[in-house]
PDB file of C-alpha atoms in Angstrom:
ATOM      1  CA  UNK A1202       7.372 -39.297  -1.655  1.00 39.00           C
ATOM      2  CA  UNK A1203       7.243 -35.393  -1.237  1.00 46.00           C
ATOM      3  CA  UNK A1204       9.878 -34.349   1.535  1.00 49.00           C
ATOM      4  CA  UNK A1205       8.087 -32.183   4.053  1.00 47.00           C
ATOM      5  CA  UNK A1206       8.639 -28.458   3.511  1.00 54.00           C
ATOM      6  CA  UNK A1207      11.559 -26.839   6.207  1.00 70.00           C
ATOM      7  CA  UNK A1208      10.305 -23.412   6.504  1.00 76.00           C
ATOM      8  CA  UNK A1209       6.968 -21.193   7.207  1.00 86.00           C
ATOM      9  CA  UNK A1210       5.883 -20.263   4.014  1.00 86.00           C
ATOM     10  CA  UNK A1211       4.030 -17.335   5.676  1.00 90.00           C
ATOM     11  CA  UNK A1212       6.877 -16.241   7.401  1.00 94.00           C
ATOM     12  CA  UNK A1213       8.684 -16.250   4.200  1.00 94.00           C
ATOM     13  CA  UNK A1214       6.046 -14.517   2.025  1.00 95.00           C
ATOM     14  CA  UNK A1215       6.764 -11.775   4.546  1.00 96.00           C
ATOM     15  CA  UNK A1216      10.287 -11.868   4.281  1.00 97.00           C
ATOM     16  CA  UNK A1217      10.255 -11.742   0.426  1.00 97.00           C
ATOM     17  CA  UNK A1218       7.207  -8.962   0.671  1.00 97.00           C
ATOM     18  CA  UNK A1219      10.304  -6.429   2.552  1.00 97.00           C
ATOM     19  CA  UNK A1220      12.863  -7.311   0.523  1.00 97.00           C
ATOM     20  CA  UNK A1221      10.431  -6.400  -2.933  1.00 98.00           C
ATOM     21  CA  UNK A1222       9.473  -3.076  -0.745  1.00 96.00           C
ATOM     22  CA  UNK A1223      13.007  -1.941   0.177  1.00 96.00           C
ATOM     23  CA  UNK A1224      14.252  -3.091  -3.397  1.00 96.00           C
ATOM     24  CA  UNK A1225      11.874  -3.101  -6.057  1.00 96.00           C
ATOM     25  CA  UNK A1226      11.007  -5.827  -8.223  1.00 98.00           C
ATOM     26  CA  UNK A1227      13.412  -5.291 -10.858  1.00 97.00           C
ATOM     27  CA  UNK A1228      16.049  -4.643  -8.625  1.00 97.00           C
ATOM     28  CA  UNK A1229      15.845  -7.893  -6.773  1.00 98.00           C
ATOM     29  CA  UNK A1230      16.934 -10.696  -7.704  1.00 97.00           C
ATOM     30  CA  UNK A1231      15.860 -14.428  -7.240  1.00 96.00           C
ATOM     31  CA  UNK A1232      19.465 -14.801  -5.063  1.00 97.00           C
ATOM     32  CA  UNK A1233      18.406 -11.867  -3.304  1.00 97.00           C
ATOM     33  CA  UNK A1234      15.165 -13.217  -2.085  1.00 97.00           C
ATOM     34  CA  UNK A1235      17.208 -17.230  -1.276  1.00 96.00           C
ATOM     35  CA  UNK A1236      19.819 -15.282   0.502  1.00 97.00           C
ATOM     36  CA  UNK A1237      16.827 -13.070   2.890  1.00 97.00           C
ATOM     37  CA  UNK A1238      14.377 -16.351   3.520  1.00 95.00           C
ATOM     38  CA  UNK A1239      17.046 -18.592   3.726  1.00 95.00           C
ATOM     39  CA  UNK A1240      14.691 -20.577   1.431  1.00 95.00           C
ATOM     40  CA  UNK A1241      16.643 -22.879  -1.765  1.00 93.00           C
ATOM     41  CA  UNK A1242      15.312 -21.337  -4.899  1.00 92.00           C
ATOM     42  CA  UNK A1243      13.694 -24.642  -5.512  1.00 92.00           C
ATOM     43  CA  UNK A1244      11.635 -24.311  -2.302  1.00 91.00           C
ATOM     44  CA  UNK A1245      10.664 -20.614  -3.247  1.00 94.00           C
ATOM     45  CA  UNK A1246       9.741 -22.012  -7.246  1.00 93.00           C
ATOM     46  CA  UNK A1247       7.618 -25.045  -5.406  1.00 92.00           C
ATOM     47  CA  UNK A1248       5.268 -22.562  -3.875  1.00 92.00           C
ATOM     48  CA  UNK A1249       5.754 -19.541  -6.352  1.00 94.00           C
ATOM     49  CA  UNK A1250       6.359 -21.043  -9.790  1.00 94.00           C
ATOM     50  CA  UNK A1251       8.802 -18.255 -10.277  1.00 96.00           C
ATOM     51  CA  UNK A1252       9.884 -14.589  -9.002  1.00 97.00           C
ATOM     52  CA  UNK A1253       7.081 -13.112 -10.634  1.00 97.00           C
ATOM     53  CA  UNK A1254       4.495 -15.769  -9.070  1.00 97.00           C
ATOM     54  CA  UNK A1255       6.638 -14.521  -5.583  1.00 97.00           C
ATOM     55  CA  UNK A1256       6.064 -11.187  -6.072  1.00 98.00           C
ATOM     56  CA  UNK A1257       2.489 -10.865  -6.567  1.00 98.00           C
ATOM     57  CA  UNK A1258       2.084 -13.332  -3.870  1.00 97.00           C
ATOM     58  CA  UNK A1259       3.637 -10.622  -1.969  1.00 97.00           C
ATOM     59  CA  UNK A1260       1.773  -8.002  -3.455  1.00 98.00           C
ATOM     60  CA  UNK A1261      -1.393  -9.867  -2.097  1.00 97.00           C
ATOM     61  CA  UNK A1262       0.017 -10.374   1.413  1.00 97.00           C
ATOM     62  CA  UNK A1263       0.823  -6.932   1.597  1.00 97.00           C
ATOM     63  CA  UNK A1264      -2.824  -5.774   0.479  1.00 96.00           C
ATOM     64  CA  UNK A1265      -4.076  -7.507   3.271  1.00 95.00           C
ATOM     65  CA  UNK A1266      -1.782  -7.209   6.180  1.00 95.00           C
ATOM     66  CA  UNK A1267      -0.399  -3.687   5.790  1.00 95.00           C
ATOM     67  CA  UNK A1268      -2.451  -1.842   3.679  1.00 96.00           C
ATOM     68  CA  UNK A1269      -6.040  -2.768   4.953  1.00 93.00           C
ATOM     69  CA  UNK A1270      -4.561  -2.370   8.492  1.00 95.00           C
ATOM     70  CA  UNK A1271      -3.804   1.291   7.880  1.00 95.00           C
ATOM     71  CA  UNK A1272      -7.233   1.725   6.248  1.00 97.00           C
ATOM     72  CA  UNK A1273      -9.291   0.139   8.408  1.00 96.00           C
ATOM     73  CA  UNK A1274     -10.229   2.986  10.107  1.00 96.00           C
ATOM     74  CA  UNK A1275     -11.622   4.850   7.319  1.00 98.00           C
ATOM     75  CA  UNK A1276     -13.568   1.404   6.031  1.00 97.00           C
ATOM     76  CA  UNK A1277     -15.289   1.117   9.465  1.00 96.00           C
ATOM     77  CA  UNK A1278     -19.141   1.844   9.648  1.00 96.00           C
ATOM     78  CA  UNK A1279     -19.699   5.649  10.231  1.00 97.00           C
ATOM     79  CA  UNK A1280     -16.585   6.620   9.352  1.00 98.00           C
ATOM     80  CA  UNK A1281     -15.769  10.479   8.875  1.00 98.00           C
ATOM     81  CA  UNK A1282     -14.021  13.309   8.465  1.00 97.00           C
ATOM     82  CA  UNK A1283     -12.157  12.200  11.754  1.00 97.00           C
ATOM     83  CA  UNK A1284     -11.143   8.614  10.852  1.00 98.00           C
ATOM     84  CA  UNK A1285      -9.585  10.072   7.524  1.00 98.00           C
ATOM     85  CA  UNK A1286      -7.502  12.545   9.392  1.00 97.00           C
ATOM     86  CA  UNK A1287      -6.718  10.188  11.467  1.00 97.00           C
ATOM     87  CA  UNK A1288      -5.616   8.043   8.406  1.00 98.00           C
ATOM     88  CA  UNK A1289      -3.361  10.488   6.948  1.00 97.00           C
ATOM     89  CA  UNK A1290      -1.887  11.467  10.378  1.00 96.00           C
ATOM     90  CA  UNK A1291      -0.691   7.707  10.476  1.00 96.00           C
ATOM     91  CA  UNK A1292       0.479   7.970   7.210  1.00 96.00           C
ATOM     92  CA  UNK A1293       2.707  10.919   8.286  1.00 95.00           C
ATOM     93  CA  UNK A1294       3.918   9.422  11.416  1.00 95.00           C
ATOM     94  CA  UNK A1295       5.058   6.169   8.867  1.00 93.00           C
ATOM     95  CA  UNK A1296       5.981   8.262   6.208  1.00 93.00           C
ATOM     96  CA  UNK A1297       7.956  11.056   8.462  1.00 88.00           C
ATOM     97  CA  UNK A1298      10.398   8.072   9.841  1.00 86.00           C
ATOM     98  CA  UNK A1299      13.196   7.675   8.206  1.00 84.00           C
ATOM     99  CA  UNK A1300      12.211   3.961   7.624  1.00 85.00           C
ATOM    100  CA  UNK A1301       9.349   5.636   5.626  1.00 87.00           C
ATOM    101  CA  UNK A1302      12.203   5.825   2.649  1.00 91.00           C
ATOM    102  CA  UNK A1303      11.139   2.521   1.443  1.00 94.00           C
ATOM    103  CA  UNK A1304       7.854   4.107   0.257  1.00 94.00           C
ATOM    104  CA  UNK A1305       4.449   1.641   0.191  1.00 96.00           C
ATOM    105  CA  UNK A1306       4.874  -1.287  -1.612  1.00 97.00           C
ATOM    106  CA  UNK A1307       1.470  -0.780  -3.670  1.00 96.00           C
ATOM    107  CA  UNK A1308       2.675   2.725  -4.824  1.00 96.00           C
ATOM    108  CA  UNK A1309       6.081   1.795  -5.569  1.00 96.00           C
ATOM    109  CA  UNK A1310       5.106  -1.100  -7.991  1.00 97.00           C
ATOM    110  CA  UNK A1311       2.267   1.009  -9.165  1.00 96.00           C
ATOM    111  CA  UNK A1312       5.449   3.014 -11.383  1.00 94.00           C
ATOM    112  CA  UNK A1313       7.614   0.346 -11.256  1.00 96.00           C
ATOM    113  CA  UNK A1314       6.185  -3.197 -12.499  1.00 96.00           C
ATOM    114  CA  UNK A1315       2.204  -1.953 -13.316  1.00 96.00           C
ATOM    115  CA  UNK A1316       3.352  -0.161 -16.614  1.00 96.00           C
ATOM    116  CA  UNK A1317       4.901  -3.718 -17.774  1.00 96.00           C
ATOM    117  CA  UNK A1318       2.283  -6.565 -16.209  1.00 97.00           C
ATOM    118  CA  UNK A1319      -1.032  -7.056 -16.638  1.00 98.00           C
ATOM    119  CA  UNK A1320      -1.651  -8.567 -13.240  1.00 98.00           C
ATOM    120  CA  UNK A1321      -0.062  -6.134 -10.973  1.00 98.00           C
ATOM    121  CA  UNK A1322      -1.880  -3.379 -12.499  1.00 98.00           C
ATOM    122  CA  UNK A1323      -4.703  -5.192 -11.338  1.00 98.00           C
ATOM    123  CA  UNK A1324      -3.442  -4.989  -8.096  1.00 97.00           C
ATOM    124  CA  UNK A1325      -2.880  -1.538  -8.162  1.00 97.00           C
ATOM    125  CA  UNK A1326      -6.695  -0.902  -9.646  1.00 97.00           C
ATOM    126  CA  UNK A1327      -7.319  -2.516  -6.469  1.00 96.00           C
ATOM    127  CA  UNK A1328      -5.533  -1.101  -4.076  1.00 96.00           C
ATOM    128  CA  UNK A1329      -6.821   2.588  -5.178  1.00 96.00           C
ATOM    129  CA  UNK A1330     -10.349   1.291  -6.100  1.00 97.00           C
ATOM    130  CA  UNK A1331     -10.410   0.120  -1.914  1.00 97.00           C
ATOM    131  CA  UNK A1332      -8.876   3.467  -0.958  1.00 97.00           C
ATOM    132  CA  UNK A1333     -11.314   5.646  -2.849  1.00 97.00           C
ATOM    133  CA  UNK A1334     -14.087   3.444  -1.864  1.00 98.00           C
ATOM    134  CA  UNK A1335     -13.671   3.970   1.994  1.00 98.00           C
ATOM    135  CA  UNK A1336     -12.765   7.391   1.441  1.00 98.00           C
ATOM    136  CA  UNK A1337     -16.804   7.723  -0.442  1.00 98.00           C
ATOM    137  CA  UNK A1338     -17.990   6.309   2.562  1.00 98.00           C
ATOM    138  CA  UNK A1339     -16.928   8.534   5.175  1.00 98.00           C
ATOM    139  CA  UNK A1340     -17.272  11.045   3.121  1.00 98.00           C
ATOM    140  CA  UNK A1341     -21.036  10.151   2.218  1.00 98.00           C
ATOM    141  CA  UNK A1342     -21.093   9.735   6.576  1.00 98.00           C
ATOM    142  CA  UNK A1343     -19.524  13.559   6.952  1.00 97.00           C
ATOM    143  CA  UNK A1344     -21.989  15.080   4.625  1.00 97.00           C
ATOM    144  CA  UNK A1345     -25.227  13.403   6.180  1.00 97.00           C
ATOM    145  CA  UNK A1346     -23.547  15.069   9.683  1.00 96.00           C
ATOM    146  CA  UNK A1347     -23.044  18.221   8.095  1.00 96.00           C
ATOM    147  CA  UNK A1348     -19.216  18.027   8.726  1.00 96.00           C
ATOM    148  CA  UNK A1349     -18.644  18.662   5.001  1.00 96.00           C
ATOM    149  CA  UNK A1350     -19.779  21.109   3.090  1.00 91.00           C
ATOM    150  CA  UNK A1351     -22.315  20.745  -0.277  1.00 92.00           C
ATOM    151  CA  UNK A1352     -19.802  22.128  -2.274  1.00 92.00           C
ATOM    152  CA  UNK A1353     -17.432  19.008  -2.293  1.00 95.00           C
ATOM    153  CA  UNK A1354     -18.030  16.546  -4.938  1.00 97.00           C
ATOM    154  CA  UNK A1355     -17.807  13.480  -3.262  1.00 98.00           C
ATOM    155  CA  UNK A1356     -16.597  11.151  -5.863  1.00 98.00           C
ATOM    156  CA  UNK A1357     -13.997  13.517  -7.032  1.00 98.00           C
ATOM    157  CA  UNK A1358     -12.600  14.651  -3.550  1.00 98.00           C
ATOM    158  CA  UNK A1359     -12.408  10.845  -2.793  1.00 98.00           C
ATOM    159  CA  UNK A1360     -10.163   9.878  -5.740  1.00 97.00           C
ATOM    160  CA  UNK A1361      -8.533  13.479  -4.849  1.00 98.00           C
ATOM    161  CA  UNK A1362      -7.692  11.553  -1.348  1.00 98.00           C
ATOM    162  CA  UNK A1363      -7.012   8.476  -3.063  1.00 97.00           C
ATOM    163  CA  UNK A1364      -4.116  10.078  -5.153  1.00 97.00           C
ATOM    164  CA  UNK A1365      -3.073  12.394  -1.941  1.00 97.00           C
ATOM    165  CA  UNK A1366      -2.149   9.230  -0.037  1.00 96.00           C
ATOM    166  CA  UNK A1367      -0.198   7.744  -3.146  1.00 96.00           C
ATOM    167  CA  UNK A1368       1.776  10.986  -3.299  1.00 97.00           C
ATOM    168  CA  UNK A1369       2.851  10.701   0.500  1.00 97.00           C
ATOM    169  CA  UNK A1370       4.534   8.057  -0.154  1.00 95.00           C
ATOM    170  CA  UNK A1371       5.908   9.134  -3.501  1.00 95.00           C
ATOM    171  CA  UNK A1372       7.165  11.857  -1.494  1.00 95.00           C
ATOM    172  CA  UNK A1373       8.614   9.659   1.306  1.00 94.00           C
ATOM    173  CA  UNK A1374      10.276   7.287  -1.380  1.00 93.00           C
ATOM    174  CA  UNK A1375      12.354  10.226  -3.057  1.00 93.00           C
ATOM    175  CA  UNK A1376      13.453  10.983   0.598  1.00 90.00           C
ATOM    176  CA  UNK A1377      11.050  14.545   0.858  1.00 92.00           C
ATOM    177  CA  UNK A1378      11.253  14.803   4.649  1.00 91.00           C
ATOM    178  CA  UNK A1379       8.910  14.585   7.270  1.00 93.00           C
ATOM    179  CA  UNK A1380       8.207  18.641   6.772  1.00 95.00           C
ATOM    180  CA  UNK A1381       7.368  18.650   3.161  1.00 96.00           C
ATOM    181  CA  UNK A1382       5.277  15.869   3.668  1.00 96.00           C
ATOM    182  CA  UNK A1383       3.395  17.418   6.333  1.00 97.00           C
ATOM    183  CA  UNK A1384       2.820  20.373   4.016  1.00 98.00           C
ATOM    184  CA  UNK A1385       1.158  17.941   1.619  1.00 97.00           C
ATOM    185  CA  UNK A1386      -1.338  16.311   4.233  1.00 97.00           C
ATOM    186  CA  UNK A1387      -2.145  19.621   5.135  1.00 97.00           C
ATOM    187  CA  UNK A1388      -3.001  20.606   2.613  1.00 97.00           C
ATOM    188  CA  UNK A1389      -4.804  17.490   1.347  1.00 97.00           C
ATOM    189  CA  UNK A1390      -6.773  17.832   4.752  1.00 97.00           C
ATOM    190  CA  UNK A1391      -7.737  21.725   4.493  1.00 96.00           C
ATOM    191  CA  UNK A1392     -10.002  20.403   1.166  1.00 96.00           C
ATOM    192  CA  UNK A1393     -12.319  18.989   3.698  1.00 95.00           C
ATOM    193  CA  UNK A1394     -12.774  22.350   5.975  1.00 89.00           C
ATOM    194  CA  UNK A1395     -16.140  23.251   6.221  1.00 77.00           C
TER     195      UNK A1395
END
């Protein structure tokens, strides 16, 4: 008979998701993860299979709970030029902190891990497909308002946004500052003047 499992594996998935953000993948280790959850190794391998299986998991978990929180925003119907300002002025109140060292988990692995597994350049895909996505939609919104002007290319300037929030957090990983990464979101944002 199975013995019931002792800890929340949500709560855990979380856990592991800050220690892979404030680490890296490669630079964590499966004691490193036991020693944060206070979860056996063999608990984490019953759920996970493996580190690998625990990091993707967490990949996943932070997809949904961080990332789609910061863009929901921008993904909401009618959507514009407003909600993605408002987007990257959240990114630069995150980014600016000096908490905001640890980077975005997404972007981080996107260098890190993508370049060597299949699956979490999936993830990646994902993560900017979503991104340039919303951005398409608000920016489809701003031009039927007239907020943008007809010279912006819509699909370009939204994988152009796409990449501009990847490199805030580039930025805020190799410890920028708040001022330089200002700089950047302005001028990301001056793209979009009419």
């Amino acid at each position: 008979m199975a013995r019931p499992r002792s800890f929340d594996p949500a709560q855990t998935l979380t856990t592991a998701m800050k220690v892979f953000w404030e680490r890296g993948y490669f630079n964590t280790s499966i004691d490193d993860l036991v020693a944060a959850t206070g979860v056996s190794r063999y608990g984490l391998y019953d759920i996970y299979e493996n580190k690998r299986g625990l990091f993707l998991a967490a990949l996943d978990h932070y997809h949904e709970t961080i990332f789609r929180a910061l863009l929901e925003p921008v993904e909401k119907p009618g959507a514009s030029v407003g909600e993605i300002r408002q987007y990257f002025g959240v990114l630069l109140f995150y980014a600016g902190k000096s908490e905001g060292n640890i980077g975005c988990l997404m972007c981080n692995s996107a260098s890190e891990v993508a370049p060597f597994d299949a699956a979490v350049a999936e993830r990646v895909k994902r993560f900017r497909d979503i991104a340039g996505k919303a951005f398409r939609q608000a920016l489809t919104t701003a031009r039927a308002r007239g907020e943008i002007g007809e010279r912006i290319d819509i699909a370009r300037q939204a994988d152009f946004l796409a990449a501009a929030l990847q490199t805030v957090w580039v930025l805020a990983r190799s410890s920028a500052g708040r001022k330089a990464i200002s700089h950047h979101i302005a001028v990301t944002l001056s793209t979009l003047d009419k």
